[in-house]
Coordinates of C-alpha atoms and ligand atoms in Angstrom, one line a residue:
X1 CA 0.1 0.0 0.0
X2 CA 1.2 3.4 -0.9
X3 CA 1.8 5.8 2.2
X4 CA 0.9 9.3 2.0
X5 CA 4.1 11.5 2.9
X6 CA 4.0 14.7 4.9
X7 CA 7.2 16.4 4.1
X8 CA 9.8 13.6 4.4
X9 CA 7.8 11.6 6.7
X10 CA 4.6 9.2 7.0
X11 CA 2.1 10.0 9.4
X12 CA 3.1 7.3 11.8
X13 CA 6.6 8.5 11.7
X14 CA 5.4 12.1 12.7
X15 CA 3.1 10.5 15.6
X16 CA 6.3 8.8 16.9
X17 CA 8.3 11.8 16.8
X18 CA 5.8 14.1 17.9
X19 CA 3.4 11.9 20.4
X20 CA 1.4 15.1 21.0
X21 CA -0.2 14.7 17.4
X22 CA -1.8 11.3 18.9
X23 CA -4.1 13.5 21.2
X24 CA -4.6 16.3 18.2
X25 CA -5.7 13.4 15.7
X26 CA -8.3 12.4 18.2
X27 CA -9.6 15.8 18.5
X28 CA -8.3 16.3 22.2
X29 CA -7.6 19.8 23.6
X30 CA -3.8 20.1 23.8
X31 CA -1.4 22.5 24.9
X32 CA 1.8 22.8 23.1
X33 CA 4.9 24.6 24.3
X34 CA 7.0 25.6 21.3
X35 CA 10.4 23.9 21.5
X36 CA 12.0 26.7 18.9
X37 CA 11.0 29.7 21.2
X38 CA 14.0 31.8 21.4
X39 CA 15.0 35.0 23.2
X40 CA 13.8 37.9 21.2
X41 CA 17.3 39.1 20.2
X42 CA 17.8 35.9 18.3
X43 CA 14.2 35.4 17.0
X44 CA 14.1 38.7 15.5
X45 CA 16.9 37.9 13.0
X46 CA 14.3 35.7 11.4
X47 CA 12.2 38.7 10.2
X48 CA 13.1 41.4 7.9
X49 CA 10.5 44.0 9.1
X50 CA 11.3 46.3 12.1
X51 CA 9.8 48.9 14.1
X52 CA 10.2 51.7 11.6
X53 CA 7.6 49.6 9.3
X54 CA 5.1 49.5 12.2
X55 CA 5.8 53.3 12.9
X56 CA 5.0 53.9 9.1
X57 CA 2.0 52.0 9.3
X58 CA 0.9 54.1 12.5
X59 CA 1.5 57.1 10.7
X60 CA -0.6 56.3 7.8
X61 CA -3.6 55.3 9.9
X62 CA -3.2 58.8 11.5
X63 CA -3.1 60.6 8.1
X64 CA -6.4 58.6 7.4
X65 CA -7.9 59.4 10.9
X66 CA -10.1 62.7 9.7
X67 CA -11.2 60.8 6.6
X68 CA -12.3 57.6 8.8
X69 CA -13.9 59.9 11.2
X70 CA -15.8 61.7 8.7
X71 CA -17.1 58.6 6.9
X72 CA -17.6 56.5 9.9
X73 CA -19.2 58.5 12.4
X74 CA -19.0 55.7 14.9
X75 CA -15.2 56.3 15.0
X76 CA -15.6 60.2 16.0
X77 CA -15.0 59.6 19.8
X78 CA -11.7 57.9 19.1
X79 CA -10.8 60.7 16.3
X80 CA -10.9 58.2 13.6
X81 CA -8.4 55.8 15.1
X82 CA -10.1 52.4 15.2
X83 CA -9.0 51.0 18.5
X84 CA -10.9 48.7 20.8
X85 CA -11.2 48.9 24.6
X86 CA -9.1 46.8 27.0
X87 CA -11.1 45.9 30.2
X88 CA -10.9 43.9 33.3
X89 CA -13.1 41.0 33.5
X90 CA -12.9 39.8 37.4
X91 CA -16.4 38.1 37.0
X92 CA -15.5 36.0 34.0
X93 CA -12.1 35.2 35.4
X94 CA -13.9 33.8 38.6
X95 CA -16.4 31.6 36.5
X96 CA -13.4 30.3 34.4
X97 CA -11.5 29.2 37.7
X98 CA -14.7 27.4 38.6
X99 CA -15.4 25.9 35.1
X100 CA -11.7 24.8 34.5
X101 CA -11.2 23.9 38.2
X102 CA -8.1 25.8 39.0
X103 CA -6.9 29.2 40.1
X104 CA -4.9 31.7 38.1
X105 CA -2.7 34.4 39.4
X106 CA -2.2 37.8 38.1
X107 CA -4.9 39.9 36.5
X108 CA -7.0 38.8 33.4
X109 CA -8.1 41.4 31.1
X110 CA -10.1 41.2 27.8
X111 CA -9.0 42.9 24.5
X112 CA -12.4 43.6 22.7
X113 CA -11.4 43.7 19.0
X114 CA -15.1 42.2 18.8
X115 CA -16.1 45.8 19.3
X116 CA -13.7 47.4 16.8
X117 CA -15.7 50.0 14.7
X118 CA -16.6 49.4 11.1
X119 CA -16.2 45.9 10.8
X120 CA -16.4 44.4 14.2
X121 CA -13.6 42.0 14.2
X122 CA -9.7 42.1 14.5
X123 CA -9.8 42.3 10.6
X124 CA -10.5 45.9 10.9
X125 CA -7.0 46.2 11.8
X126 CA -4.9 44.7 9.1
X127 CA -7.8 44.5 6.5
X128 CA -8.6 48.2 6.6
X129 CA -5.2 49.1 7.0
X130 CA -4.1 47.4 3.4
X131 CA -7.2 49.0 1.6
X132 CA -6.2 52.4 2.9
X133 CA -2.5 51.8 2.0
X134 CA -3.5 50.7 -1.5
X135 CA -5.9 53.9 -1.9
X136 CA -3.2 56.1 -0.8
X137 CA -0.4 54.9 -3.2
X138 CA -2.8 55.0 -6.0
X139 CA -3.7 58.7 -5.4
X140 CA 0.0 59.5 -4.7
X141 CA 1.1 58.0 -7.7
X142 CA -1.5 59.9 -9.9
X143 CA -0.7 63.0 -7.9
X144 CA -4.2 63.6 -6.7
X145 CA -3.0 63.6 -3.1
X146 CA 0.0 64.6 -1.0
X147 CA 0.7 63.2 2.5
X148 CA 0.3 66.6 3.8
X149 CA -3.4 67.0 2.5
X150 CA -6.3 66.8 5.0
X151 CA -7.5 63.3 3.9
X152 CA -11.1 64.2 4.2
X153 CA -10.9 65.3 0.7
X154 CA -11.2 61.5 -0.3
X155 CA -14.9 61.9 0.5
X156 CA -15.6 63.2 -2.8
X157 CA -17.2 62.0 -5.9
X158 CA -14.1 62.7 -8.0
X159 CA -12.2 60.2 -5.8
X160 CA -14.8 57.9 -5.9
X161 CA -14.8 57.8 -9.6
X162 CA -10.9 57.8 -9.6
X163 CA -11.1 54.5 -7.5
X164 CA -14.0 53.0 -9.5
X165 CA -11.5 52.6 -12.3
X166 CA -9.4 50.0 -9.7
X167 CA -10.6 46.9 -8.2
X168 CA -9.6 44.8 -5.0
X169 CA -10.0 41.0 -4.4
X170 CA -9.7 38.9 -1.5
X171 CA -10.4 35.3 -0.3
X172 CA -12.1 35.2 3.1
X173 CA -14.1 33.1 5.4
X174 CA -16.2 36.1 6.2
X175 CA -14.4 38.5 8.6
X176 CA -11.5 39.7 6.3
X177 CA -14.0 40.1 3.3
X178 CA -16.3 42.6 5.6
X179 CA -13.2 44.8 6.5
X180 CA -11.9 45.0 3.0
X181 CA -15.5 45.2 1.4
X182 CA -16.8 47.9 3.6
X183 CA -13.7 49.9 3.4
X184 CA -13.2 49.4 -0.1
X185 CA -16.6 50.2 -1.2
X186 CA -16.5 53.4 0.8
X187 CA -13.6 54.7 -1.0
X188 CA -15.2 53.7 -4.3
X189 CA -13.1 50.7 -5.1
X190 CA -15.0 47.7 -7.0
X191 CA -14.6 44.8 -4.7
X192 CA -14.5 41.0 -5.0
X193 CA -14.9 38.9 -2.1
X194 CA -14.3 35.2 -2.7
X195 CA -16.1 33.6 0.3
X196 CA -15.4 29.9 1.4
X197 CA -18.4 27.8 2.0
X198 CA -18.1 28.3 6.0
X199 CA -18.7 32.0 5.6
X200 CA -21.8 33.1 7.3
X201 CA -24.9 34.1 5.3
X202 CA -25.3 37.3 6.9
X203 CA -21.9 38.5 6.3
X204 CA -22.4 37.9 2.5
X205 CA -25.7 39.6 2.6
X206 CA -24.2 42.8 4.4
X207 CA -21.5 42.9 1.6
X208 CA -23.9 42.6 -1.1
X209 CA -25.9 45.3 0.3
X210 CA -22.8 47.8 0.2
X211 CA -22.3 47.1 -3.5
X212 CA -19.5 44.5 -3.0
X213 CA -19.4 41.5 -5.6
X214 CA -19.6 38.3 -3.1
X215 CA -18.4 35.1 -5.1
X216 CA -19.3 31.9 -3.2
X217 CA -17.3 28.3 -3.1
X218 CA -18.4 25.2 -1.9
X219 CA -14.8 24.8 -0.7
X220 CA -12.6 26.0 2.1
X221 CA -10.6 29.1 2.8
X222 CA -7.6 28.1 0.6
X223 CA -9.9 27.7 -2.5
X224 CA -11.3 31.0 -2.0
X225 CA -8.0 32.7 -1.6
X226 CA -6.7 30.8 -4.7
X227 CA -9.5 32.0 -6.7
X228 CA -9.0 35.7 -5.7
X229 CA -5.5 35.4 -6.6
X230 CA -6.3 34.0 -10.0
X231 CA -8.9 36.7 -10.6
X232 CA -6.3 39.5 -9.8
X233 CA -3.5 37.9 -11.8
X234 CA -5.7 38.5 -14.8
X235 CA -6.2 42.3 -14.5
X236 CA -3.5 44.7 -13.7
X237 CA -6.0 47.1 -12.1
X238 CA -7.1 44.9 -9.8
X239 CA -5.2 44.5 -6.1
X240 CA -5.2 41.2 -4.5
X241 CA -5.0 41.3 -0.6
X242 CA -3.0 38.1 0.0
X243 CA -4.2 36.9 3.7
X244 CA -1.6 34.1 3.4
X245 CA 1.3 36.4 2.6
X246 CA 1.0 40.0 2.8
X247 CA 3.1 42.2 5.0
X248 CA 0.7 45.1 4.8
X249 CA -2.0 43.1 6.5
X250 CA 0.8 42.1 9.0
X251 CA 2.0 45.8 9.8
X252 CA -1.6 46.8 10.1
X253 CA -2.1 44.2 12.9
X254 CA 1.2 45.1 14.5
X255 CA 0.1 48.6 15.3
X256 CA -2.3 47.4 17.9
X257 CA 1.0 46.9 20.4
X258 CA 1.8 50.5 21.0
X259 CA -1.9 51.5 21.2
X260 CA -2.1 48.5 23.9
X261 CA 0.9 50.0 25.5
X262 CA -0.7 53.2 26.1
X263 CA -4.0 51.5 27.4
X264 CA -1.8 49.4 30.0
X265 CA -0.2 52.5 31.3
X266 CA -3.8 53.9 31.7
X267 CA -4.7 51.1 34.0
X268 CA -1.3 51.4 35.7
X269 CA -0.2 48.2 34.6
X270 CA 3.4 47.6 34.2
X271 CA 5.2 45.2 31.9
X272 CA 8.8 44.4 33.0
X273 CA 11.0 41.6 33.9
X274 CA 9.2 41.1 37.2
X275 CA 5.6 41.7 35.5
X276 CA 5.3 39.3 32.6
X277 CA 2.7 39.8 30.0
X278 CA 0.6 36.7 28.6
X279 CA -1.5 37.1 25.4
X280 CA -3.8 34.7 24.0
X281 CA -4.7 35.1 20.4
X282 CA -7.1 33.3 18.3
X283 CA -5.3 32.1 14.9
X284 CA -6.5 31.3 11.5
X285 CA -3.9 31.8 8.9
X286 CA -1.8 33.5 11.3
X287 CA -1.4 37.1 10.1
X288 CA -3.6 38.5 12.7
X289 CA -2.2 37.0 15.9
X290 CA 1.2 37.0 14.0
X291 CA 1.3 40.7 13.6
X292 CA 0.0 41.6 17.1
X293 CA 3.1 39.3 18.6
X294 CA 5.4 40.7 16.4
X295 CA 4.3 44.3 17.4
X296 CA 4.3 43.5 21.2
X297 CA 7.8 41.7 21.0
X298 CA 9.4 44.7 19.6
X299 CA 8.0 46.7 22.7
X300 CA 8.3 44.1 25.3
X301 CA 11.0 41.7 24.4
X302 CA 11.3 38.5 26.6
X303 CA 8.9 40.1 28.9
X304 CA 5.8 39.2 26.6
X305 CA 4.8 35.9 26.0
X306 CA 2.2 35.1 23.1
X307 CA 0.2 31.9 22.8
X308 CA -2.0 31.2 19.7
X309 CA -5.2 29.6 19.9
X310 CA -6.8 27.0 17.4
X311 CA -9.9 24.9 16.9
X312 CA -9.1 21.1 17.5
X313 CA -10.1 20.5 13.9
X314 CA -8.0 23.3 12.2
X315 CA -4.8 23.4 14.3
X316 CA -2.9 24.5 11.0
X317 CA -0.3 26.9 12.8
X318 CA 0.4 24.2 15.4
X319 CA 1.1 21.6 12.8
X320 CA 3.2 24.1 10.7
X321 CA 5.2 25.1 13.5
X322 CA 5.6 21.4 15.2
X323 CA 6.7 20.0 11.8
X324 CA 8.4 23.0 10.5
X325 CA 6.6 22.4 7.2
X326 CA 4.9 25.7 7.8
X327 CA 2.5 26.2 4.5
X328 CA 3.2 22.6 3.2
X329 CA 0.9 21.1 5.7
X330 CA -2.6 20.6 5.5
X331 CA -4.7 19.8 8.6
X332 CA -6.2 17.0 6.4
X333 CA -2.8 15.1 6.2
X334 CA -3.6 14.3 9.9
X335 CA -6.8 13.0 9.4
X336 CA -8.5 16.4 10.8
X337 CA -11.5 18.0 8.8
X338 CA -11.3 21.8 9.1
X339 CA -14.9 21.9 10.1
X340 CA -15.6 24.2 12.9
X341 CA -18.1 26.9 13.8
X342 CA -15.2 29.2 14.5
X343 CA -15.5 30.6 11.0
X344 CA -12.6 32.9 11.1
X345 CA -10.2 30.1 12.3
X346 CA -11.3 27.5 9.7
X347 CA -8.1 27.3 7.9
X348 CA -6.5 24.2 6.8
X349 CA -2.9 25.5 5.9
X350 CA -1.1 28.3 7.7
X351 CA 0.5 31.5 6.4
X352 CA 3.6 30.7 4.2
X353 CA 5.3 33.6 6.1
X354 CA 4.2 34.0 9.6
X355 CA 5.3 30.6 10.8
X356 CA 8.7 30.9 9.3
X357 CA 9.3 34.6 10.5
X358 CA 7.7 34.2 13.7
X359 CA 8.4 30.5 14.6
X360 CA 11.0 31.5 17.3
X361 CA 8.7 34.4 18.9
X362 CA 5.6 32.5 19.6
X363 CA 5.7 30.9 23.0
X364 CA 3.2 28.0 22.2
X365 CA -0.1 27.2 20.8
X366 CA -3.3 25.6 22.2
X367 CA -6.4 24.0 20.7
X368 CA -9.9 24.2 21.7
X369 CA -13.1 22.2 21.0
X370 CA -16.4 23.9 19.7
X371 CA -18.3 22.8 22.4
X372 CA -15.9 24.8 24.9
X373 CA -16.3 28.0 22.6
X374 CA -20.2 27.6 23.0
X375 CA -19.7 27.4 26.9
X376 CA -17.4 30.1 27.1
X377 CA -19.8 32.2 24.8
X378 CA -22.5 31.8 27.4
X379 CA -20.2 32.9 30.2
X380 CA -19.0 36.1 28.5
X381 CA -22.3 37.0 27.7
X382 CA -23.6 36.4 31.4
X383 CA -20.7 37.7 33.3
X384 CA -19.4 40.4 31.1
X385 CA -22.4 41.2 28.9
X386 CA -20.4 40.9 25.7
X387 CA -21.4 39.5 22.7
X388 CA -18.7 37.6 21.0
X389 CA -18.8 35.0 18.0
X390 CA -17.2 31.5 18.5
X391 CA -13.9 32.2 17.2
X392 CA -13.2 35.2 19.5
X393 CA -13.7 32.9 22.5
X394 CA -10.8 30.7 21.5
X395 CA -8.2 32.6 23.5
X396 CA -10.1 32.5 26.7
X397 CA -8.9 29.0 28.2
X398 CA -5.4 30.4 27.5
X399 CA -4.4 31.2 31.2
X400 CA -5.8 27.8 32.4
X401 CA -4.0 25.7 29.9
X402 CA -0.7 27.7 30.8
X403 CA -1.1 26.9 34.8
X404 CA -2.8 23.7 34.6
X405 CA -1.3 21.4 31.9
X406 CA 2.1 19.8 32.2
X407 CA 3.4 21.8 29.2
X408 CA 2.0 24.9 30.3
X409 CA 3.8 24.5 33.9
X410 CA 7.0 23.4 31.9
X411 CA 7.2 26.6 30.0
X412 CA 6.4 28.7 33.3
X413 CA 9.3 27.0 35.0
X414 CA 11.6 26.9 32.3
X415 CA 11.5 30.7 32.0
X416 CA 11.6 31.3 35.5
X417 CA 8.1 32.7 35.7
X418 CA 6.5 30.6 38.4
X419 CA 7.1 33.3 41.3
X420 CA 6.5 36.2 38.8
X421 CA 3.1 35.2 38.3
X422 CA 1.0 37.1 41.0
X423 CA 2.4 40.3 39.4
X424 CA 1.7 39.1 35.8
X425 CA -0.9 40.1 33.7
X426 CA -2.9 38.1 31.0
X427 CA -4.7 39.4 28.2
X428 CA -7.2 37.4 26.3
X429 CA -7.8 38.7 22.7
X430 CA -11.7 38.6 22.0
X431 CA -11.5 38.9 18.0
X432 CA -15.0 39.3 16.6
X433 CA -18.7 39.5 17.5
X434 CA -20.4 43.0 17.6
X435 CA -21.8 42.6 14.2
X436 CA -23.4 39.4 14.8
X437 CA -27.2 39.8 14.3
X438 CA -29.0 39.3 17.3
X439 CA -31.1 36.4 16.2
X440 CA -28.0 34.7 15.4
X441 CA -26.3 35.6 18.8
X442 CA -29.3 34.2 20.4
X443 CA -29.2 30.8 18.5
X444 CA -25.3 30.7 19.8
X445 CA -26.1 31.3 23.1
X446 CA -28.7 28.6 23.1
X447 CA -26.0 26.3 21.7
X448 CA -23.9 27.3 24.6
X449 CA -26.7 26.4 27.1
X450 CA -27.2 23.0 25.6
X451 CA -23.5 21.9 25.9
X452 CA -23.2 23.1 29.5
Ligands
PLP501 C1 -9.4 36.0 11.0 C2 -9.8 36.0 12.6 C3 -8.9 35.6 13.4 C4 -7.6 35.3 13.0 O1 -6.8 35.9 12.2 P1 -5.9 35.3 11.4 O2 -5.0 36.3 10.6 O3 -6.6 34.6 10.1 O4 -4.9 34.3 12.0 C5 -9.6 35.5 14.5 N1 -10.5 35.4 14.9 C6 -11.5 36.0 14.1 C7 -13.0 36.5 14.5 C8 -11.2 36.3 12.8 O5 -12.0 36.8 12.1

């Protein structure tokens, strides 16, 4: 019988070499501490981007702020800067302790990207940034704009007419499409969103209302991305937003770090050698959590520890890192089906560049079952009165996995963190949910009460 090879090994050989795979394959939740993790000074050599690139992105977003504030009045209170609240969640932390059966020390905060303006998810960082950057470069190139202008002048029929000669394509499981579609259509671009089969109907409808062309596939995210890429290859006036490889998306996400730093200061929270920071980020293809990790590492270096969270059926980043095969793996090679209600995370192969560039900066990865996500969704709604979509809860078990799994404890011990934990801070990154229609949110909640 012919045996399928994954890289240079059979599945059985991989399992023998990486025993954790056995649990992953049977759909158990796991915690993986990254054996390739390195101190920041070493890890950073793998990536060609640096602080200057993040600063540049931050400045660009500032140039656009007056325009954003004008066309999306929701952003007026933050003066056109799209940023989410960072809040304490003592009630939820208490309930988590009871549910998972174990205490955590240090404070637990929630980063509410679920409530980012314009598109209600973490994609409002990277996705919107890349659209703005593209619009700016076109306008600069054609001498219709200078970087000293007041960008509110973009809100004008002449500009919309100009941008209507250009188009943007993207492949998405839903949320990236929403960000790109809403922002792109607002500027006047023609936008094509190639949606995977798991994308929610309400996301497609909302986009169509905005004049976005939604192309649907009966296949998963990788196929939707490939189709978007093909379409853009044929049209020189079409910009393809490449979720699997784009450094612009990545930098848009990275800007989160300096803003988070300001929010931590406002809460009088210190991050230094004695006060470590732990961040738990839901991961799909990896650009969002990767960009944020990169930004945070630039700022806090070895004092921040970033963990990615994935569904048990789509642990593409974990498999890519563990095997070091990165985008050359597909979760199906390991008998997993990539089926999850966490649509933003239903990705079978990780980004080609995030795993390779950040493979030594990511502290670890843990996986979560859908039933856990639904349970947590109810808890967050009950205790914190916050509406989150299933994907957005993936980071929530993070602090517990760190304290109460063998590998988690090992990580803390190995990095001399155990005695520092009382002074530490945990940030659970809640990545989407505020735009979910109320009836769908109700159905999610009901599902959560049924699995309890
Ligand atoms: C896209 C998404 C993520 C993960 O971002 P990636 O860049 O795909 O890793 C997490 N949560 C939600 C809700 C998302 O839409």
